[in-house]
Amino acid sequence: MRKILVVVDMQKDFVDGALGSKEAVAIVPAVVKKIKSYNIKDVFVTRDTHQSDYMETQEGKNLPIVHCVEGTDGWQLDSRVEEVVEGATFINKPTFGSTVLADTIKTISEKENIEIELIGLCTDICVVSNALLLKASMPEVPISVDPKCCAGVTPEKHEAALETMRSCQIFVRS
């Protein structure tokens, strides 16, 4: 069975930038170790990608903190993550979940048996959104999340997102 790793939004703005947290900083070594445990051709890296008009978007009006504007320093991956993802598949996404990611992985699942693991930031926004999109697209594919390689906006929201994923038959395991 082919094992696919989805690395969600390990970008500077989410680690130690505009929306960073000590919990996000703390997971970086575990994320790097996890990525190294996979064949790089089976690693998919998402990047939250906004444009200069971010504040005029629905997201910007509800989260009025400019972040991950394409081409800026905060949009770049954390340097430690960047070092280990050469050769991975990159998907820029303009919102929380990526239908492009789900469609791309679904195409693989139609040709071979796969399982999917998700890690990254933020557990309660982009990780859970992508996990649920993947589950909706491929209900019979085993999907898991490693809580030690994720961080939420707050520790409480991280735990709530993990519980939501458990409820939707996404395995939470280290």
Short mmCIF file of N, CA, C and O in Angstrom, two decimals, residues 62-173:
data_model
loop_
_atom_site.label_atom_id
_atom_site.label_comp_id
_atom_site.label_asym_id
_atom_site.label_seq_id
_atom_site.Cartn_x
_atom_site.Cartn_y
_atom_site.Cartn_z
N ASN A 62 -12.86 38.40 7.94
CA ASN A 62 -13.11 37.63 9.16
C ASN A 62 -11.84 37.34 9.96
O ASN A 62 -11.92 37.05 11.15
N LEU A 63 -10.70 37.37 9.31
CA LEU A 63 -9.40 37.19 9.97
C LEU A 63 -8.50 38.32 9.45
O LEU A 63 -7.72 38.12 8.52
N PRO A 64 -8.65 39.52 10.02
CA PRO A 64 -7.97 40.68 9.46
C PRO A 64 -6.48 40.78 9.85
O PRO A 64 -6.02 41.81 10.35
N ILE A 65 -5.77 39.72 9.60
CA ILE A 65 -4.31 39.71 9.80
C ILE A 65 -3.70 39.24 8.49
O ILE A 65 -3.88 38.08 8.09
N VAL A 66 -3.01 40.15 7.83
CA VAL A 66 -2.39 39.80 6.55
C VAL A 66 -1.35 38.72 6.79
O VAL A 66 -0.50 38.83 7.69
N HIS A 67 -1.44 37.65 6.00
CA HIS A 67 -0.50 36.53 6.15
C HIS A 67 -0.40 35.77 4.83
O HIS A 67 -1.31 35.82 4.00
N CYS A 68 0.71 35.09 4.64
CA CYS A 68 0.94 34.19 3.52
C CYS A 68 0.60 34.83 2.17
O CYS A 68 0.03 34.17 1.29
N VAL A 69 0.99 36.08 1.99
CA VAL A 69 0.83 36.73 0.69
C VAL A 69 1.93 36.19 -0.21
O VAL A 69 3.12 36.23 0.14
N GLU A 70 1.51 35.65 -1.36
CA GLU A 70 2.43 34.98 -2.27
C GLU A 70 3.66 35.83 -2.55
O GLU A 70 3.55 37.01 -2.84
N GLY A 71 4.82 35.21 -2.40
CA GLY A 71 6.09 35.87 -2.68
C GLY A 71 6.72 36.55 -1.48
O GLY A 71 7.89 36.91 -1.54
N THR A 72 5.96 36.72 -0.38
CA THR A 72 6.54 37.36 0.79
C THR A 72 7.31 36.35 1.63
O THR A 72 7.18 35.13 1.45
N ASP A 73 8.09 36.86 2.57
CA ASP A 73 8.86 35.99 3.46
C ASP A 73 7.94 35.07 4.26
O ASP A 73 8.22 33.90 4.44
N GLY A 74 6.81 35.60 4.74
CA GLY A 74 5.88 34.81 5.54
C GLY A 74 5.21 33.69 4.77
O GLY A 74 4.74 32.72 5.35
N TRP A 75 5.14 33.82 3.43
CA TRP A 75 4.55 32.79 2.58
C TRP A 75 5.49 31.59 2.42
O TRP A 75 5.05 30.47 2.15
N GLN A 76 6.78 31.81 2.60
CA GLN A 76 7.77 30.75 2.43
C GLN A 76 7.61 29.69 3.51
O GLN A 76 7.12 29.96 4.61
N LEU A 77 8.05 28.49 3.21
CA LEU A 77 8.04 27.43 4.22
C LEU A 77 9.08 27.74 5.29
O LEU A 77 10.08 28.42 5.03
N ASP A 78 8.84 27.23 6.49
CA ASP A 78 9.86 27.30 7.53
C ASP A 78 11.14 26.71 6.95
O ASP A 78 11.11 25.69 6.25
N SER A 79 12.27 27.33 7.21
CA SER A 79 13.53 26.93 6.56
C SER A 79 13.89 25.47 6.85
O SER A 79 14.43 24.79 5.97
N ARG A 80 13.58 24.97 8.03
CA ARG A 80 13.91 23.57 8.35
C ARG A 80 13.04 22.60 7.55
O ARG A 80 13.50 21.54 7.14
N VAL A 81 11.81 22.98 7.30
CA VAL A 81 10.91 22.17 6.47
C VAL A 81 11.36 22.26 5.01
O VAL A 81 11.42 21.26 4.30
N GLU A 82 11.66 23.47 4.58
CA GLU A 82 12.11 23.70 3.20
C GLU A 82 13.28 22.79 2.82
O GLU A 82 13.35 22.27 1.71
N GLU A 83 14.18 22.56 3.76
CA GLU A 83 15.38 21.75 3.52
C GLU A 83 15.06 20.29 3.18
O GLU A 83 15.88 19.63 2.56
N VAL A 84 13.89 19.80 3.58
CA VAL A 84 13.60 18.36 3.42
C VAL A 84 12.47 18.06 2.44
O VAL A 84 12.07 16.91 2.31
N VAL A 85 11.97 19.07 1.72
CA VAL A 85 10.84 18.81 0.82
C VAL A 85 11.17 18.93 -0.66
O VAL A 85 10.26 18.86 -1.51
N GLU A 86 12.43 19.04 -1.00
CA GLU A 86 12.79 19.10 -2.41
C GLU A 86 12.33 17.82 -3.10
O GLU A 86 12.59 16.71 -2.63
N GLY A 87 11.59 17.96 -4.19
CA GLY A 87 11.06 16.81 -4.92
C GLY A 87 9.64 16.46 -4.56
O GLY A 87 9.02 15.60 -5.19
N ALA A 88 9.08 17.13 -3.54
CA ALA A 88 7.68 16.90 -3.16
C ALA A 88 6.76 17.61 -4.16
O ALA A 88 7.21 18.42 -4.97
N THR A 89 5.47 17.30 -4.08
CA THR A 89 4.47 17.99 -4.88
C THR A 89 3.94 19.16 -4.07
O THR A 89 3.51 18.97 -2.92
N PHE A 90 3.96 20.35 -4.65
CA PHE A 90 3.49 21.56 -3.97
C PHE A 90 2.13 21.98 -4.53
O PHE A 90 1.93 21.97 -5.74
N ILE A 91 1.25 22.34 -3.63
CA ILE A 91 -0.08 22.82 -4.03
C ILE A 91 -0.36 24.11 -3.27
O ILE A 91 -0.44 24.11 -2.03
N ASN A 92 -0.48 25.19 -4.02
CA ASN A 92 -0.87 26.47 -3.43
C ASN A 92 -2.39 26.50 -3.34
O ASN A 92 -3.08 26.11 -4.27
N LYS A 93 -2.90 26.93 -2.20
CA LYS A 93 -4.34 26.95 -2.00
C LYS A 93 -4.79 28.32 -1.50
O LYS A 93 -4.18 28.88 -0.59
N PRO A 94 -5.86 28.87 -2.08
CA PRO A 94 -6.31 30.20 -1.70
C PRO A 94 -7.22 30.22 -0.47
O PRO A 94 -7.59 31.29 0.00
N THR A 95 -7.55 29.06 0.04
CA THR A 95 -8.44 28.99 1.20
C THR A 95 -8.05 27.79 2.07
O THR A 95 -7.04 27.14 1.82
N PHE A 96 -8.85 27.51 3.06
CA PHE A 96 -8.49 26.51 4.08
C PHE A 96 -8.25 25.12 3.50
O PHE A 96 -7.22 24.51 3.74
N GLY A 97 -9.21 24.61 2.77
CA GLY A 97 -9.09 23.29 2.17
C GLY A 97 -8.80 23.40 0.68
O GLY A 97 -9.16 24.38 0.05
N SER A 98 -8.18 22.37 0.13
CA SER A 98 -7.82 22.39 -1.29
C SER A 98 -8.51 21.27 -2.04
O SER A 98 -8.21 20.09 -1.84
N THR A 99 -9.43 21.65 -2.93
CA THR A 99 -10.04 20.65 -3.80
C THR A 99 -9.02 20.11 -4.80
O THR A 99 -9.13 18.96 -5.23
N VAL A 100 -8.04 20.92 -5.16
CA VAL A 100 -6.97 20.45 -6.06
C VAL A 100 -6.20 19.31 -5.39
O VAL A 100 -5.92 18.28 -6.01
N LEU A 101 -5.88 19.48 -4.12
CA LEU A 101 -5.19 18.42 -3.36
C LEU A 101 -6.04 17.15 -3.35
O LEU A 101 -5.55 16.06 -3.66
N ALA A 102 -7.31 17.28 -3.01
CA ALA A 102 -8.20 16.12 -2.94
C ALA A 102 -8.32 15.44 -4.29
O ALA A 102 -8.23 14.20 -4.38
N ASP A 103 -8.48 16.22 -5.35
CA ASP A 103 -8.60 15.64 -6.70
C ASP A 103 -7.32 14.94 -7.13
O ASP A 103 -7.35 13.87 -7.74
N THR A 104 -6.18 15.55 -6.82
CA THR A 104 -4.88 14.97 -7.20
C THR A 104 -4.66 13.63 -6.51
O THR A 104 -4.28 12.64 -7.14
N ILE A 105 -4.94 13.58 -5.22
CA ILE A 105 -4.74 12.33 -4.48
C ILE A 105 -5.81 11.30 -4.85
O ILE A 105 -5.52 10.11 -4.94
N LYS A 106 -7.02 11.75 -5.14
CA LYS A 106 -8.07 10.82 -5.56
C LYS A 106 -7.66 10.11 -6.85
O LYS A 106 -7.90 8.90 -7.01
N THR A 107 -7.05 10.83 -7.76
CA THR A 107 -6.58 10.23 -9.02
C THR A 107 -5.59 9.10 -8.73
O THR A 107 -5.64 8.04 -9.36
N ILE A 108 -4.71 9.31 -7.77
CA ILE A 108 -3.76 8.26 -7.37
C ILE A 108 -4.52 7.07 -6.79
O ILE A 108 -4.24 5.91 -7.12
N SER A 109 -5.53 7.35 -5.95
CA SER A 109 -6.28 6.27 -5.28
C SER A 109 -7.08 5.42 -6.26
O SER A 109 -7.42 4.28 -5.95
N GLU A 110 -7.36 5.96 -7.43
CA GLU A 110 -8.10 5.20 -8.44
C GLU A 110 -7.21 4.20 -9.16
O GLU A 110 -7.70 3.30 -9.84
N LYS A 111 -5.89 4.35 -9.01
CA LYS A 111 -4.94 3.46 -9.68
C LYS A 111 -4.24 2.50 -8.73
O LYS A 111 -3.73 1.47 -9.15
N GLU A 112 -4.19 2.85 -7.46
CA GLU A 112 -3.50 1.99 -6.49
C GLU A 112 -4.06 2.22 -5.10
O GLU A 112 -4.69 3.24 -4.83
N ASN A 113 -3.84 1.24 -4.22
CA ASN A 113 -4.28 1.36 -2.84
C ASN A 113 -3.37 2.33 -2.10
O ASN A 113 -2.14 2.21 -2.17
N ILE A 114 -3.98 3.27 -1.40
CA ILE A 114 -3.21 4.25 -0.66
C ILE A 114 -3.77 4.42 0.74
O ILE A 114 -4.89 4.01 1.05
N GLU A 115 -2.96 5.02 1.58
CA GLU A 115 -3.42 5.57 2.84
C GLU A 115 -2.79 6.95 2.94
O GLU A 115 -1.75 7.22 2.35
N ILE A 116 -3.45 7.84 3.68
CA ILE A 116 -3.04 9.23 3.75
C ILE A 116 -2.82 9.62 5.20
O ILE A 116 -3.65 9.30 6.07
N GLU A 117 -1.74 10.35 5.44
CA GLU A 117 -1.48 10.93 6.76
C GLU A 117 -1.33 12.43 6.58
O GLU A 117 -0.68 12.90 5.65
N LEU A 118 -1.94 13.19 7.49
CA LEU A 118 -1.82 14.65 7.46
C LEU A 118 -1.07 15.14 8.68
O LEU A 118 -1.25 14.61 9.80
N ILE A 119 -0.27 16.19 8.46
CA ILE A 119 0.43 16.89 9.53
C ILE A 119 0.43 18.37 9.18
O ILE A 119 0.20 18.74 8.03
N GLY A 120 0.69 19.24 10.15
CA GLY A 120 0.87 20.64 9.83
C GLY A 120 0.03 21.60 10.64
O GLY A 120 -0.39 21.31 11.76
N LEU A 121 -0.24 22.75 10.01
CA LEU A 121 -0.87 23.88 10.69
C LEU A 121 -2.07 24.39 9.89
O LEU A 121 -2.06 24.28 8.67
N CYS A 122 -2.98 24.93 10.55
CA CYS A 122 -3.37 24.82 11.93
C CYS A 122 -4.37 23.66 12.02
O CYS A 122 -5.24 23.53 11.17
N THR A 123 -4.27 22.88 13.07
CA THR A 123 -5.11 21.70 13.22
C THR A 123 -6.59 22.02 13.03
O THR A 123 -7.30 21.30 12.34
N ASP A 124 -7.02 23.12 13.63
CA ASP A 124 -8.43 23.46 13.68
C ASP A 124 -8.94 24.26 12.49
O ASP A 124 -10.12 24.58 12.43
N ILE A 125 -8.07 24.54 11.53
CA ILE A 125 -8.52 25.27 10.35
C ILE A 125 -8.14 24.48 9.10
O ILE A 125 -8.97 23.79 8.51
N CYS A 126 -6.90 24.55 8.69
CA CYS A 126 -6.51 23.96 7.40
C CYS A 126 -6.30 22.44 7.46
O CYS A 126 -6.61 21.75 6.50
N VAL A 127 -5.80 21.93 8.57
CA VAL A 127 -5.61 20.47 8.66
C VAL A 127 -6.96 19.78 8.63
O VAL A 127 -7.19 18.87 7.82
N VAL A 128 -7.88 20.19 9.49
CA VAL A 128 -9.20 19.54 9.54
C VAL A 128 -9.95 19.75 8.22
O VAL A 128 -10.61 18.83 7.74
N SER A 129 -9.84 20.93 7.61
CA SER A 129 -10.53 21.18 6.34
C SER A 129 -10.05 20.22 5.27
O SER A 129 -10.86 19.64 4.53
N ASN A 130 -8.74 20.04 5.17
CA ASN A 130 -8.21 19.13 4.15
C ASN A 130 -8.50 17.68 4.49
O ASN A 130 -8.81 16.88 3.60
N ALA A 131 -8.45 17.32 5.75
CA ALA A 131 -8.77 15.95 6.14
C ALA A 131 -10.21 15.60 5.76
O ALA A 131 -10.47 14.52 5.21
N LEU A 132 -11.13 16.52 6.00
CA LEU A 132 -12.54 16.25 5.68
C LEU A 132 -12.78 16.25 4.17
O LEU A 132 -13.59 15.43 3.68
N LEU A 133 -12.12 17.10 3.42
CA LEU A 133 -12.23 17.05 1.96
C LEU A 133 -11.71 15.73 1.41
O LEU A 133 -12.32 15.12 0.53
N LEU A 134 -10.58 15.29 1.94
CA LEU A 134 -10.01 14.01 1.49
C LEU A 134 -10.95 12.86 1.84
O LEU A 134 -11.19 11.96 1.02
N LYS A 135 -11.51 12.87 3.04
CA LYS A 135 -12.42 11.81 3.47
C LYS A 135 -13.69 11.80 2.62
O LYS A 135 -14.18 10.74 2.22
N ALA A 136 -14.20 12.99 2.29
CA ALA A 136 -15.40 13.07 1.45
C ALA A 136 -15.11 12.57 0.03
O ALA A 136 -15.97 11.93 -0.58
N SER A 137 -13.91 12.82 -0.46
CA SER A 137 -13.54 12.40 -1.82
C SER A 137 -13.22 10.91 -1.90
O SER A 137 -13.41 10.30 -2.94
N MET A 138 -12.70 10.37 -0.80
CA MET A 138 -12.25 8.98 -0.78
C MET A 138 -12.66 8.31 0.53
O MET A 138 -11.82 8.05 1.39
N PRO A 139 -13.95 8.02 0.70
CA PRO A 139 -14.43 7.52 1.98
C PRO A 139 -13.83 6.18 2.41
O PRO A 139 -13.81 5.87 3.61
N GLU A 140 -13.33 5.39 1.47
CA GLU A 140 -12.77 4.08 1.83
C GLU A 140 -11.25 4.09 2.01
O GLU A 140 -10.66 3.08 2.37
N VAL A 141 -10.62 5.23 1.79
CA VAL A 141 -9.17 5.34 1.97
C VAL A 141 -8.89 5.65 3.44
O VAL A 141 -9.46 6.60 3.99
N PRO A 142 -8.01 4.87 4.08
CA PRO A 142 -7.65 5.19 5.47
C PRO A 142 -6.92 6.54 5.53
O PRO A 142 -5.96 6.77 4.79
N ILE A 143 -7.40 7.41 6.40
CA ILE A 143 -6.81 8.73 6.57
C ILE A 143 -6.52 8.92 8.05
O ILE A 143 -7.35 8.60 8.91
N SER A 144 -5.32 9.44 8.33
CA SER A 144 -4.94 9.68 9.71
C SER A 144 -4.27 11.04 9.85
O SER A 144 -3.86 11.66 8.87
N VAL A 145 -4.17 11.47 11.10
CA VAL A 145 -3.47 12.70 11.43
C VAL A 145 -2.58 12.40 12.63
O VAL A 145 -2.97 11.63 13.52
N ASP A 146 -1.37 12.96 12.62
CA ASP A 146 -0.45 12.78 13.74
C ASP A 146 -0.52 14.03 14.62
O ASP A 146 -0.02 15.09 14.21
N PRO A 147 -1.12 13.95 15.80
CA PRO A 147 -1.30 15.14 16.63
C PRO A 147 0.01 15.75 17.11
O PRO A 147 0.06 16.94 17.41
N LYS A 148 1.08 14.96 17.15
CA LYS A 148 2.38 15.48 17.58
C LYS A 148 3.04 16.33 16.50
O LYS A 148 4.00 17.04 16.76
N CYS A 149 2.50 16.25 15.28
CA CYS A 149 3.03 17.02 14.15
C CYS A 149 2.03 18.08 13.70
O CYS A 149 2.06 18.52 12.55
N CYS A 150 1.13 18.46 14.59
CA CYS A 150 0.12 19.48 14.31
C CYS A 150 0.05 20.44 15.50
O CYS A 150 0.36 20.07 16.63
N ALA A 151 -0.39 21.65 15.21
CA ALA A 151 -0.69 22.61 16.27
C ALA A 151 -1.88 23.43 15.82
O ALA A 151 -2.03 23.74 14.64
N GLY A 152 -2.73 23.76 16.78
CA GLY A 152 -3.90 24.57 16.48
C GLY A 152 -3.68 26.03 16.84
O GLY A 152 -2.62 26.41 17.35
N VAL A 153 -4.69 26.83 16.61
CA VAL A 153 -4.63 28.23 16.98
C VAL A 153 -4.42 28.35 18.49
O VAL A 153 -3.67 29.20 18.96
N THR A 154 -5.06 27.45 19.23
CA THR A 154 -4.83 27.31 20.68
C THR A 154 -4.77 25.81 20.96
O THR A 154 -5.28 25.00 20.18
N PRO A 155 -4.19 25.41 22.09
CA PRO A 155 -4.20 23.98 22.43
C PRO A 155 -5.62 23.42 22.53
O PRO A 155 -5.86 22.28 22.14
N GLU A 156 -6.57 24.22 23.00
CA GLU A 156 -7.95 23.75 23.12
C GLU A 156 -8.58 23.52 21.75
O GLU A 156 -9.28 22.52 21.54
N LYS A 157 -8.32 24.42 20.82
CA LYS A 157 -8.87 24.25 19.47
C LYS A 157 -8.20 23.07 18.76
O LYS A 157 -8.84 22.38 17.97
N HIS A 158 -6.92 22.84 19.03
CA HIS A 158 -6.21 21.67 18.49
C HIS A 158 -6.95 20.40 18.93
O HIS A 158 -7.26 19.54 18.10
N GLU A 159 -7.23 20.28 20.22
CA GLU A 159 -7.91 19.10 20.76
C GLU A 159 -9.32 18.97 20.18
O GLU A 159 -9.76 17.86 19.85
N ALA A 160 -10.03 20.08 20.04
CA ALA A 160 -11.39 20.04 19.48
C ALA A 160 -11.36 19.54 18.04
O ALA A 160 -12.22 18.75 17.63
N ALA A 161 -10.38 20.00 17.27
CA ALA A 161 -10.27 19.56 15.87
C ALA A 161 -9.94 18.07 15.79
O ALA A 161 -10.47 17.36 14.93
N LEU A 162 -9.07 17.61 16.67
CA LEU A 162 -8.76 16.17 16.69
C LEU A 162 -10.02 15.37 16.99
O LEU A 162 -10.25 14.32 16.36
N GLU A 163 -10.84 15.84 17.91
CA GLU A 163 -12.09 15.14 18.24
C GLU A 163 -13.05 15.16 17.06
O GLU A 163 -13.69 14.15 16.76
N THR A 164 -13.12 16.26 16.34
CA THR A 164 -13.96 16.34 15.14
C THR A 164 -13.49 15.31 14.12
O THR A 164 -14.31 14.60 13.53
N MET A 165 -12.19 15.23 13.92
CA MET A 165 -11.67 14.26 12.94
C MET A 165 -11.95 12.83 13.38
O MET A 165 -12.35 12.00 12.56
N ARG A 166 -11.79 12.54 14.66
CA ARG A 166 -12.13 11.20 15.17
C ARG A 166 -13.59 10.87 14.86
O ARG A 166 -13.91 9.77 14.42
N SER A 167 -14.46 11.83 15.07
CA SER A 167 -15.89 11.63 14.81
C SER A 167 -16.18 11.31 13.35
O SER A 167 -17.17 10.66 13.03
N CYS A 168 -15.31 11.79 12.47
CA CYS A 168 -15.48 11.59 11.03
C CYS A 168 -14.62 10.44 10.50
O CYS A 168 -14.33 10.37 9.29
N GLN A 169 -14.20 9.56 11.40
CA GLN A 169 -13.43 8.36 11.06
C GLN A 169 -12.08 8.65 10.43
O GLN A 169 -11.60 7.91 9.58
N ILE A 170 -11.47 9.72 10.88
CA ILE A 170 -10.08 10.02 10.56
C ILE A 170 -9.30 9.60 11.80
O ILE A 170 -9.60 10.04 12.91
N PHE A 171 -8.33 8.72 11.61
CA PHE A 171 -7.60 8.16 12.73
C PHE A 171 -6.62 9.19 13.28
O PHE A 171 -5.88 9.82 12.54
N VAL A 172 -6.63 9.35 14.60
CA VAL A 172 -5.70 10.24 15.27
C VAL A 172 -4.67 9.36 15.96
O VAL A 172 -4.98 8.64 16.90
N ARG A 173 -3.45 9.39 15.40
CA ARG A 173 -2.41 8.50 15.96
C ARG A 173 -1.03 9.09 15.73
O ARG A 173 -0.78 9.76 14.76
#
